[in-house]
Amino acid sequence: MLLEDPMRGVAPMLTALQKLQYSSEQLTTLHPDFLLLCLLAKCYKTGLSILEDDIFEVDQPRDFLLYCYYGGMICIGQKKFSKALELLHSVVTAPMSVLNAIAIEAYKKYILVSLIHLGQFSSSFPKYTSSVAQRNLKNFSQPYLELVNSYCTGKISELEAFVQANNEKFESDKNLGLVKQVVSSMYKRNIQRLTQTYLTLSLEDIANTVQLNSAKEAEMHVLQMIQDGEIYATINQKDGMVRFLEDPEQYKTCEMIELIDSSIQRIMMLSRKLTDMDEQLSCDPLYLGKAGRERQRFDFDDFDTVPSKFTV
Amino acid sequence: MDAEDEATGHMIEEEEIYVNGGEDGDESKRHRPIISGEQLDIEAYAALYTGRTKISRLLFIAEKCGNASMQLDALRMAYDEIKKGENTQLFREVVAKIDGRLGPNYGPDNAWADAVDRRAELRKEKLENELNAYRTNLIKESIRMGYNDFGDFYFAHGQLGDAFKNYVRTRDYCTTSKHIVHMCLNAILVSIEMGQFTHVTSYVSKAEQSQDALDSITIAKLRCTAGLALLEGKKYKLAARKFLETGPDLGNSYTEVIAPQDVATYGGLCALASFDRAELKSKVIDNINFRNFLELVPEIRELINDFYTSHYASCLEYLGNLKANLLLDIHLHDHVETLYEQIRNKALIQYTHPFVSVDLHMMANAFNTSVSSLEKELEALITNNQIQARIDSHNKILYARHADQRNTTFQRVLQTGCEFDREVRSMLLRANLIKHEFNLKASRKH
């Protein structure tokens, strides 16, 4: 990195990382640095391959936060918005005792990605978020929350006006590209809503409902969405009509069965991990100490399985 | 979108209670966009009520109607009515509103007002002395009568808050359940005039608790006031049920609050807006008791029958004709729009329900509207998930759409799997983080 040539550092870092990990589930201090290199070198795919592994063991919380943040950015670059959402969500809800800048930046990006991917954003934090985060994160991301409000009204013109007004703020956070993606996702969401109500619709009507300028633009948008697999439709150019089709997935193919099977395997593995962790915790002396202290309140007649050494 | 489309001025020749106004026959330009041929006959309307509610209703009509001659009529009748009573405050208000437009007979009559005030002062003193005497004697019954008289006095003079307080004070001195019922009825009357319907509900339930003192007329009164309170609270289904349970014994005994025509109108409209077909048939159409009320307002009866037999165009037309008059009603005024919208939506949903595909042109004819506005309404209903269908905008056909259970189940399964995966992984991570923090703290301690 000091040599201003991040590209050269990527490959050696990768090997170092793999050698340092004693299991693929562990996060080392090298991880965030590696991801930072990938970001700077713009070779997102290598970064992505590292992100594929799930992490379960973390030594340093700071490493973890940085890892998730950079990971989120790489996923955004690769347009894998659901994984980005996951990673950013982990940063925002990670247990922390003190507010740090990583969480604030991650929260801002989290809002934007949530709008692009899900079309909505709930500003209530899940229960397990640390109280520090709950109290303070909103104060630092005011313009983003207002963006959410104007997005929810569903009017493109309002949204664009708002973005124009707050251009410098978004620019200074280096989030302007993401914000532009939010605006374009709005068109997509409106068109998707139309598939729910109409069977066929003329391009003119689509352009009017979604507030596009002409039928040609509407056609381009619809075409793009069909190619991306976001809607299922056919365009009849002679009549200028679009016919919306149902999702052709019949859930009868071999691939689908394999997908379901692999999901089942994964989930079984996860539950096994959970039970392991539970067992480990119940043997932990600190936990027993606390639990034992509480049991004092019960009758002595209760069958006391906790040895008296742990009851203080 | 609503009934205004229907009012094409097509009058239905019906024997109905609101006869074409003879005195204000000139259809002077109204500021409201409703083109209805029939105007409210104020005299006939006002004859249905007595007491303070008559005055409030007349004043409300004067305020809300856009027609100057109708306004003056209403004010004139209000003036006459007030002169029969003792409410000088209201008198002054009405005089201000009339503003000399009705000639010298209807001007500010200060002599009368002063006389009434003086009489009121004397009576008040007398009542106070009597009450104090009774209080020293500690005879419960006379104290109760004393407070009651005070309440009546304040009510007649328009001081509703004091009236309410005095009626409530009689509660401590009520000995029989008849007294309690009497007190509750008074309290209810004052609360309705004040517009505080929460009190109405509580006093109705209080009165209903003393079962033995209730005769059928009182029960009917309590039911319709409960219905009124629920109507104000926008709980249309419950309000409809209460109105429908009102016995026919109500007759004309409660005209200081509500007329039996109103029971029919309110009950009918709320039922139409909120009941499903089965309930509508059993509780409204087959309800013998309620039939007596419906006879008084044959338009509502026709309207409900039309809705049930799917003649939506004529049903909506009746609604359109009634709308202007209903907007002048003091209790229904705020709810007319919502109720009409709900009835119209129900009509649309019911129309499309039995079919697999519906031609939008035929449907537009049935509802007497244009295809494009119909399409917009249907779109709103589909987006709200009240109709399960899709519109073929090219051929203008509505296709019913039945969800494919198997596919949706698969989708849900996969989604739940993904969510579980995600949640558990992040949970394990967080647990790990906390464990490390804990370890750090523990190691720092040693």
mmCIF file of N, CA and C in Angstrom, chain A residues 54-59 61 64 83 86 93-96 128 193-202 205 209 239 241 243-247 249-252 256 259-260 263 266-267 270 273-274 277 280 286 290, chain B residues 375-376 378-380 382-383 389-396 399 401 404 406-408 410-411 413-414 416-418 420-440 442 445:
data_model
loop_
_atom_site.group_PDB
_atom_site.id
_atom_site.type_symbol
_atom_site.label_atom_id
_atom_site.label_comp_id
_atom_site.label_asym_id
_atom_site.label_seq_id
_atom_site.Cartn_x
_atom_site.Cartn_y
_atom_site.Cartn_z
ATOM 1 N N ASP A 54 -18.111 -17.954 5.507
ATOM 2 C CA ASP A 54 -18.764 -17.364 6.673
ATOM 3 C C ASP A 54 -17.771 -17.232 7.800
ATOM 4 N N ILE A 55 -17.947 -16.211 8.540
ATOM 5 C CA ILE A 55 -17.028 -15.959 9.650
ATOM 6 C C ILE A 55 -17.748 -16.265 10.931
ATOM 7 N N PHE A 56 -17.100 -17.028 11.782
ATOM 8 C CA PHE A 56 -17.727 -17.242 13.079
ATOM 9 C C PHE A 56 -16.848 -16.863 14.243
ATOM 10 N N GLU A 57 -15.551 -16.769 13.996
ATOM 11 C CA GLU A 57 -14.680 -16.445 15.120
ATOM 12 C C GLU A 57 -14.018 -15.114 14.890
ATOM 13 N N VAL A 58 -14.133 -14.294 15.869
ATOM 14 C CA VAL A 58 -13.577 -12.952 15.717
ATOM 15 C C VAL A 58 -12.691 -12.653 16.912
ATOM 16 N N ASP A 59 -11.514 -12.139 16.633
ATOM 17 C CA ASP A 59 -10.641 -11.776 17.751
ATOM 18 C C ASP A 59 -10.805 -10.333 18.166
ATOM 19 N N PRO A 61 -12.918 -6.850 17.717
ATOM 20 C CA PRO A 61 -14.150 -6.260 17.171
ATOM 21 C C PRO A 61 -13.884 -5.250 16.073
ATOM 22 N N PHE A 64 -13.457 -6.795 12.840
ATOM 23 C CA PHE A 64 -14.731 -7.267 12.323
ATOM 24 C C PHE A 64 -15.521 -6.145 11.665
ATOM 25 N N LYS A 83 -26.146 -9.530 -0.137
ATOM 26 C CA LYS A 83 -25.016 -9.815 0.746
ATOM 27 C C LYS A 83 -24.505 -8.527 1.381
ATOM 28 N N GLU A 86 -26.587 -7.694 4.265
ATOM 29 C CA GLU A 86 -26.262 -8.520 5.425
ATOM 30 C C GLU A 86 -25.057 -7.978 6.163
ATOM 31 N N THR A 93 -25.597 -3.557 13.821
ATOM 32 C CA THR A 93 -26.144 -4.190 15.020
ATOM 33 C C THR A 93 -25.083 -4.853 15.872
ATOM 34 N N ALA A 94 -23.818 -4.665 15.528
ATOM 35 C CA ALA A 94 -22.774 -5.318 16.324
ATOM 36 C C ALA A 94 -22.757 -4.744 17.732
ATOM 37 N N PRO A 95 -22.430 -5.548 18.707
ATOM 38 C CA PRO A 95 -22.380 -5.029 20.067
ATOM 39 C C PRO A 95 -21.202 -4.083 20.212
ATOM 40 N N MET A 96 -21.454 -2.883 20.604
ATOM 41 C CA MET A 96 -20.358 -1.958 20.836
ATOM 42 C C MET A 96 -20.690 -1.067 22.012
ATOM 43 N N TYR A 128 -31.581 -6.455 19.242
ATOM 44 C CA TYR A 128 -30.237 -6.778 19.707
ATOM 45 C C TYR A 128 -29.211 -5.697 19.388
ATOM 46 N N ARG A 193 -44.713 -2.811 -9.388
ATOM 47 C CA ARG A 193 -46.045 -2.747 -8.809
ATOM 48 C C ARG A 193 -47.114 -2.904 -9.873
ATOM 49 N N LEU A 194 -46.819 -2.397 -11.071
ATOM 50 C CA LEU A 194 -47.797 -2.520 -12.148
ATOM 51 C C LEU A 194 -48.030 -3.974 -12.520
ATOM 52 N N THR A 195 -46.985 -4.818 -12.394
ATOM 53 C CA THR A 195 -47.190 -6.218 -12.781
ATOM 54 C C THR A 195 -48.217 -6.886 -11.886
ATOM 55 N N GLN A 196 -48.393 -6.333 -10.697
ATOM 56 C CA GLN A 196 -49.353 -6.952 -9.802
ATOM 57 C C GLN A 196 -50.785 -6.645 -10.184
ATOM 58 N N THR A 197 -50.996 -5.496 -10.817
ATOM 59 C CA THR A 197 -52.375 -5.113 -11.099
ATOM 60 C C THR A 197 -52.791 -5.368 -12.530
ATOM 61 N N TYR A 198 -51.864 -5.355 -13.455
ATOM 62 C CA TYR A 198 -52.261 -5.441 -14.855
ATOM 63 C C TYR A 198 -51.768 -6.708 -15.503
ATOM 64 N N LEU A 199 -52.538 -7.143 -16.489
ATOM 65 C CA LEU A 199 -52.114 -8.282 -17.277
ATOM 66 C C LEU A 199 -51.420 -7.777 -18.545
ATOM 67 N N THR A 200 -52.040 -6.821 -19.201
ATOM 68 C CA THR A 200 -51.357 -6.153 -20.298
ATOM 69 C C THR A 200 -51.539 -4.659 -20.115
ATOM 70 N N LEU A 201 -50.554 -3.932 -20.563
ATOM 71 C CA LEU A 201 -50.621 -2.492 -20.382
ATOM 72 C C LEU A 201 -49.882 -1.852 -21.550
ATOM 73 N N SER A 202 -50.380 -0.742 -22.022
ATOM 74 C CA SER A 202 -49.688 -0.113 -23.137
ATOM 75 C C SER A 202 -48.478 0.646 -22.631
ATOM 76 N N ASP A 205 -49.246 4.033 -21.208
ATOM 77 C CA ASP A 205 -49.758 4.060 -19.839
ATOM 78 C C ASP A 205 -48.648 3.846 -18.830
ATOM 79 N N THR A 209 -47.830 6.336 -15.800
ATOM 80 C CA THR A 209 -47.942 5.957 -14.385
ATOM 81 C C THR A 209 -46.625 6.108 -13.664
ATOM 82 N N ASP A 239 -48.261 -3.388 -31.289
ATOM 83 C CA ASP A 239 -49.340 -2.668 -30.605
ATOM 84 C C ASP A 239 -48.823 -1.711 -29.562
ATOM 85 N N MET A 241 -47.732 -2.792 -26.713
ATOM 86 C CA MET A 241 -48.289 -3.351 -25.479
ATOM 87 C C MET A 241 -47.257 -4.210 -24.775
ATOM 88 N N ARG A 243 -47.033 -7.388 -22.118
ATOM 89 C CA ARG A 243 -47.846 -8.417 -21.477
ATOM 90 C C ARG A 243 -47.052 -8.981 -20.311
ATOM 91 N N PHE A 244 -47.593 -8.875 -19.121
ATOM 92 C CA PHE A 244 -46.879 -9.363 -17.945
ATOM 93 C C PHE A 244 -47.211 -10.828 -17.717
ATOM 94 N N LEU A 245 -46.167 -11.609 -17.484
ATOM 95 C CA LEU A 245 -46.378 -13.038 -17.294
ATOM 96 C C LEU A 245 -46.125 -13.412 -15.845
ATOM 97 N N GLU A 246 -46.614 -14.543 -15.486
ATOM 98 C CA GLU A 246 -46.342 -15.059 -14.153
ATOM 99 C C GLU A 246 -44.924 -15.603 -14.111
ATOM 100 N N ASP A 247 -44.423 -15.708 -12.930
ATOM 101 C CA ASP A 247 -43.114 -16.309 -12.714
ATOM 102 C C ASP A 247 -43.136 -17.742 -13.243
ATOM 103 N N GLU A 249 -41.263 -20.143 -12.885
ATOM 104 C CA GLU A 249 -40.647 -21.151 -12.038
ATOM 105 C C GLU A 249 -41.700 -22.121 -11.523
ATOM 106 N N GLN A 250 -41.534 -23.368 -11.834
ATOM 107 C CA GLN A 250 -42.528 -24.353 -11.421
ATOM 108 C C GLN A 250 -42.078 -25.152 -10.222
ATOM 109 N N TYR A 251 -40.865 -24.938 -9.798
ATOM 110 C CA TYR A 251 -40.331 -25.668 -8.652
ATOM 111 C C TYR A 251 -40.377 -27.164 -8.876
ATOM 112 N N LYS A 252 -40.194 -27.586 -10.125
ATOM 113 C CA LYS A 252 -40.232 -29.027 -10.368
ATOM 114 C C LYS A 252 -38.917 -29.552 -10.898
ATOM 115 N N MET A 256 -33.843 -27.143 -8.739
ATOM 116 C CA MET A 256 -34.573 -26.642 -7.583
ATOM 117 C C MET A 256 -34.448 -27.620 -6.430
ATOM 118 N N LEU A 259 -31.141 -27.269 -4.911
ATOM 119 C CA LEU A 259 -31.056 -26.041 -4.120
ATOM 120 C C LEU A 259 -31.679 -26.246 -2.752
ATOM 121 N N ILE A 260 -32.874 -26.845 -2.753
ATOM 122 C CA ILE A 260 -33.554 -27.051 -1.481
ATOM 123 C C ILE A 260 -32.738 -27.986 -0.598
ATOM 124 N N SER A 263 -29.809 -26.218 0.911
ATOM 125 C CA SER A 263 -30.241 -25.320 1.989
ATOM 126 C C SER A 263 -30.494 -26.109 3.254
ATOM 127 N N ARG A 266 -27.229 -26.987 4.920
ATOM 128 C CA ARG A 266 -26.631 -25.820 5.572
ATOM 129 C C ARG A 266 -27.294 -25.541 6.902
ATOM 130 N N ILE A 267 -28.619 -25.566 6.864
ATOM 131 C CA ILE A 267 -29.344 -25.205 8.078
ATOM 132 C C ILE A 267 -29.120 -26.239 9.166
ATOM 133 N N LEU A 270 -25.891 -25.426 10.688
ATOM 134 C CA LEU A 270 -25.988 -24.253 11.542
ATOM 135 C C LEU A 270 -26.610 -24.604 12.887
ATOM 136 N N LYS A 273 -24.175 -26.187 15.062
ATOM 137 C CA LYS A 273 -23.266 -25.201 15.636
ATOM 138 C C LYS A 273 -23.896 -24.524 16.828
ATOM 139 N N LEU A 274 -25.180 -24.184 16.672
ATOM 140 C CA LEU A 274 -25.899 -23.501 17.737
ATOM 141 C C LEU A 274 -25.917 -24.343 19.006
ATOM 142 N N MET A 277 -22.557 -24.382 20.649
ATOM 143 C CA MET A 277 -22.267 -23.150 21.356
ATOM 144 C C MET A 277 -23.026 -23.094 22.675
ATOM 145 N N GLN A 280 -21.313 -25.261 25.138
ATOM 146 C CA GLN A 280 -20.081 -24.622 25.613
ATOM 147 C C GLN A 280 -20.371 -23.581 26.660
ATOM 148 N N LEU A 286 -17.897 -18.520 34.190
ATOM 149 C CA LEU A 286 -18.463 -17.201 34.455
ATOM 150 C C LEU A 286 -19.990 -17.248 34.423
ATOM 151 N N LYS A 290 -22.810 -16.569 37.500
ATOM 152 C CA LYS A 290 -23.953 -15.646 37.509
ATOM 153 C C LYS A 290 -25.251 -16.386 37.736
ATOM 154 N N GLU B 375 -61.451 1.772 -14.558
ATOM 155 C CA GLU B 375 -60.155 1.103 -14.491
ATOM 156 C C GLU B 375 -59.336 1.645 -13.328
ATOM 157 N N LYS B 376 -59.387 2.964 -13.139
ATOM 158 C CA LYS B 376 -58.596 3.537 -12.051
ATOM 159 C C LYS B 376 -59.092 3.045 -10.708
ATOM 160 N N LEU B 378 -60.660 0.267 -10.052
ATOM 161 C CA LEU B 378 -60.322 -1.141 -9.878
ATOM 162 C C LEU B 378 -58.856 -1.295 -9.525
ATOM 163 N N GLU B 379 -58.020 -0.442 -10.153
ATOM 164 C CA GLU B 379 -56.591 -0.525 -9.860
ATOM 165 C C GLU B 379 -56.335 -0.260 -8.387
ATOM 166 N N ALA B 380 -57.015 0.768 -7.852
ATOM 167 C CA ALA B 380 -56.837 1.075 -6.431
ATOM 168 C C ALA B 380 -57.267 -0.102 -5.572
ATOM 169 N N ILE B 382 -57.375 -3.278 -6.410
ATOM 170 C CA ILE B 382 -56.460 -4.411 -6.541
ATOM 171 C C ILE B 382 -55.198 -4.159 -5.738
ATOM 172 N N THR B 383 -54.692 -2.910 -5.785
ATOM 173 C CA THR B 383 -53.471 -2.614 -5.034
ATOM 174 C C THR B 383 -53.696 -2.798 -3.542
ATOM 175 N N ALA B 389 -57.387 -9.913 -8.768
ATOM 176 C CA ALA B 389 -57.589 -9.963 -10.217
ATOM 177 C C ALA B 389 -56.490 -9.189 -10.913
ATOM 178 N N ARG B 390 -56.483 -9.285 -12.243
ATOM 179 C CA ARG B 390 -55.558 -8.482 -13.024
ATOM 180 C C ARG B 390 -56.315 -7.895 -14.208
ATOM 181 N N ILE B 391 -55.878 -6.727 -14.630
ATOM 182 C CA ILE B 391 -56.581 -6.040 -15.709
ATOM 183 C C ILE B 391 -55.823 -6.232 -17.008
ATOM 184 N N ASP B 392 -56.547 -6.644 -18.030
ATOM 185 C CA ASP B 392 -55.961 -6.685 -19.359
ATOM 186 C C ASP B 392 -56.324 -5.364 -20.023
ATOM 187 N N SER B 393 -55.360 -4.439 -19.981
ATOM 188 C CA SER B 393 -55.698 -3.084 -20.394
ATOM 189 C C SER B 393 -55.911 -2.977 -21.897
ATOM 190 N N HIS B 394 -55.351 -3.907 -22.634
ATOM 191 C CA HIS B 394 -55.474 -3.839 -24.089
ATOM 192 C C HIS B 394 -56.880 -4.203 -24.526
ATOM 193 N N ASN B 395 -57.389 -5.313 -23.998
ATOM 194 C CA ASN B 395 -58.728 -5.757 -24.379
ATOM 195 C C ASN B 395 -59.792 -5.305 -23.393
ATOM 196 N N LYS B 396 -59.407 -4.605 -22.383
ATOM 197 C CA LYS B 396 -60.319 -4.112 -21.351
ATOM 198 C C LYS B 396 -61.117 -5.234 -20.713
ATOM 199 N N TYR B 399 -59.387 -10.138 -15.327
ATOM 200 C CA TYR B 399 -59.281 -11.565 -15.103
ATOM 201 C C TYR B 399 -59.077 -11.841 -13.628
ATOM 202 N N ARG B 401 -57.711 -13.728 -10.516
ATOM 203 C CA ARG B 401 -56.437 -14.407 -10.394
ATOM 204 C C ARG B 401 -56.408 -15.170 -9.077
ATOM 205 N N ASP B 404 -51.499 -19.396 -6.855
ATOM 206 C CA ASP B 404 -51.079 -20.784 -6.978
ATOM 207 C C ASP B 404 -50.471 -21.202 -5.645
ATOM 208 N N ARG B 406 -49.191 -23.937 -4.511
ATOM 209 C CA ARG B 406 -47.962 -24.712 -4.464
ATOM 210 C C ARG B 406 -46.745 -23.802 -4.631
ATOM 211 N N ASN B 407 -46.828 -22.926 -5.631
ATOM 212 C CA ASN B 407 -45.694 -22.038 -5.867
ATOM 213 C C ASN B 407 -45.436 -21.125 -4.691
ATOM 214 N N THR B 408 -46.528 -20.573 -4.163
ATOM 215 C CA THR B 408 -46.314 -19.658 -3.045
ATOM 216 C C THR B 408 -45.709 -20.381 -1.855
ATOM 217 N N PHE B 410 -43.676 -22.950 -1.950
ATOM 218 C CA PHE B 410 -42.251 -23.124 -2.222
ATOM 219 C C PHE B 410 -41.487 -21.835 -1.984
ATOM 220 N N GLN B 411 -42.064 -20.744 -2.492
ATOM 221 C CA GLN B 411 -41.370 -19.467 -2.338
ATOM 222 C C GLN B 411 -41.168 -19.141 -0.873
ATOM 223 N N VAL B 413 -41.083 -21.176 1.622
ATOM 224 C CA VAL B 413 -40.129 -22.085 2.255
ATOM 225 C C VAL B 413 -38.711 -21.615 2.007
ATOM 226 N N LEU B 414 -38.423 -21.330 0.736
ATOM 227 C CA LEU B 414 -37.061 -20.897 0.418
ATOM 228 C C LEU B 414 -36.707 -19.617 1.159
ATOM 229 N N THR B 416 -37.993 -18.465 3.989
ATOM 230 C CA THR B 416 -37.786 -18.701 5.416
ATOM 231 C C THR B 416 -36.421 -19.311 5.659
ATOM 232 N N GLY B 417 -36.053 -20.261 4.758
ATOM 233 C CA GLY B 417 -34.742 -20.881 4.906
ATOM 234 C C GLY B 417 -33.631 -19.851 4.872
ATOM 235 N N CYS B 418 -33.704 -18.952 3.881
ATOM 236 C CA CYS B 418 -32.665 -17.925 3.771
ATOM 237 C C CYS B 418 -32.615 -17.053 5.004
ATOM 238 N N PHE B 420 -33.613 -17.704 8.056
ATOM 239 C CA PHE B 420 -33.091 -18.435 9.200
ATOM 240 C C PHE B 420 -31.581 -18.499 9.136
ATOM 241 N N ASP B 421 -31.093 -18.850 7.961
ATOM 242 C CA ASP B 421 -29.654 -18.921 7.716
ATOM 243 C C ASP B 421 -28.978 -17.626 8.150
ATOM 244 N N ARG B 422 -29.502 -16.523 7.616
ATOM 245 C CA ARG B 422 -28.916 -15.216 7.873
ATOM 246 C C ARG B 422 -28.953 -14.875 9.344
ATOM 247 N N GLU B 423 -30.114 -15.079 9.953
ATOM 248 C CA GLU B 423 -30.273 -14.688 11.340
ATOM 249 C C GLU B 423 -29.340 -15.488 12.233
ATOM 250 N N VAL B 424 -29.286 -16.803 12.003
ATOM 251 C CA VAL B 424 -28.467 -17.633 12.894
ATOM 252 C C VAL B 424 -27.006 -17.289 12.747
ATOM 253 N N ARG B 425 -26.596 -17.056 11.507
ATOM 254 C CA ARG B 425 -25.186 -16.712 11.328
ATOM 255 C C ARG B 425 -24.838 -15.428 12.045
ATOM 256 N N SER B 426 -25.697 -14.428 11.883
ATOM 257 C CA SER B 426 -25.365 -13.161 12.544
ATOM 258 C C SER B 426 -25.449 -13.296 14.054
ATOM 259 N N MET B 427 -26.353 -14.166 14.526
ATOM 260 C CA MET B 427 -26.460 -14.385 15.969
ATOM 261 C C MET B 427 -25.187 -15.004 16.512
ATOM 262 N N LEU B 428 -24.686 -16.026 15.799
ATOM 263 C CA LEU B 428 -23.466 -16.684 16.249
ATOM 264 C C LEU B 428 -22.305 -15.694 16.278
ATOM 265 N N LEU B 429 -22.257 -14.841 15.255
ATOM 266 C CA LEU B 429 -21.216 -13.831 15.197
ATOM 267 C C LEU B 429 -21.274 -12.897 16.383
ATOM 268 N N ARG B 430 -22.501 -12.440 16.648
ATOM 269 C CA ARG B 430 -22.640 -11.478 17.737
ATOM 270 C C ARG B 430 -22.281 -12.120 19.058
ATOM 271 N N ALA B 431 -22.716 -13.374 19.236
ATOM 272 C CA ALA B 431 -22.392 -14.072 20.478
ATOM 273 C C ALA B 431 -20.885 -14.151 20.636
ATOM 274 N N ASN B 432 -20.226 -14.440 19.516
ATOM 275 C CA ASN B 432 -18.773 -14.523 19.523
ATOM 276 C C ASN B 432 -18.140 -13.208 19.937
ATOM 277 N N LEU B 433 -18.658 -12.120 19.351
ATOM 278 C CA LEU B 433 -18.115 -10.804 19.662
ATOM 279 C C LEU B 433 -18.265 -10.495 21.136
ATOM 280 N N ILE B 434 -19.453 -10.803 21.654
ATOM 281 C CA ILE B 434 -19.690 -10.486 23.057
ATOM 282 C C ILE B 434 -18.772 -11.313 23.930
ATOM 283 N N LYS B 435 -18.582 -12.585 23.513
ATOM 284 C CA LYS B 435 -17.713 -13.445 24.307
ATOM 285 C C LYS B 435 -16.308 -12.867 24.373
ATOM 286 N N HIS B 436 -15.864 -12.351 23.218
ATOM 287 C CA HIS B 436 -14.515 -11.791 23.217
ATOM 288 C C HIS B 436 -14.419 -10.538 24.061
ATOM 289 N N GLU B 437 -15.461 -9.735 23.983
ATOM 290 C CA GLU B 437 -15.457 -8.536 24.821
ATOM 291 C C GLU B 437 -15.400 -8.915 26.272
ATOM 292 N N PHE B 438 -16.208 -9.899 26.590
ATOM 293 C CA PHE B 438 -16.269 -10.380 27.954
ATOM 294 C C PHE B 438 -14.908 -10.872 28.408
ATOM 295 N N ASN B 439 -14.277 -11.640 27.470
ATOM 296 C CA ASN B 439 -12.955 -12.161 27.804
ATOM 297 C C ASN B 439 -11.973 -11.035 28.030
ATOM 298 N N LEU B 440 -12.086 -10.020 27.181
ATOM 299 C CA LEU B 440 -11.196 -8.879 27.326
ATOM 300 C C LEU B 440 -11.378 -8.243 28.685
ATOM 301 N N ALA B 442 -12.619 -9.576 31.322
ATOM 302 C CA ALA B 442 -12.174 -10.488 32.378
ATOM 303 C C ALA B 442 -10.667 -10.448 32.497
ATOM 304 N N LYS B 445 -9.413 -7.489 34.222
ATOM 305 C CA LYS B 445 -9.633 -7.458 35.667
ATOM 306 C C LYS B 445 -8.465 -8.069 36.407
#
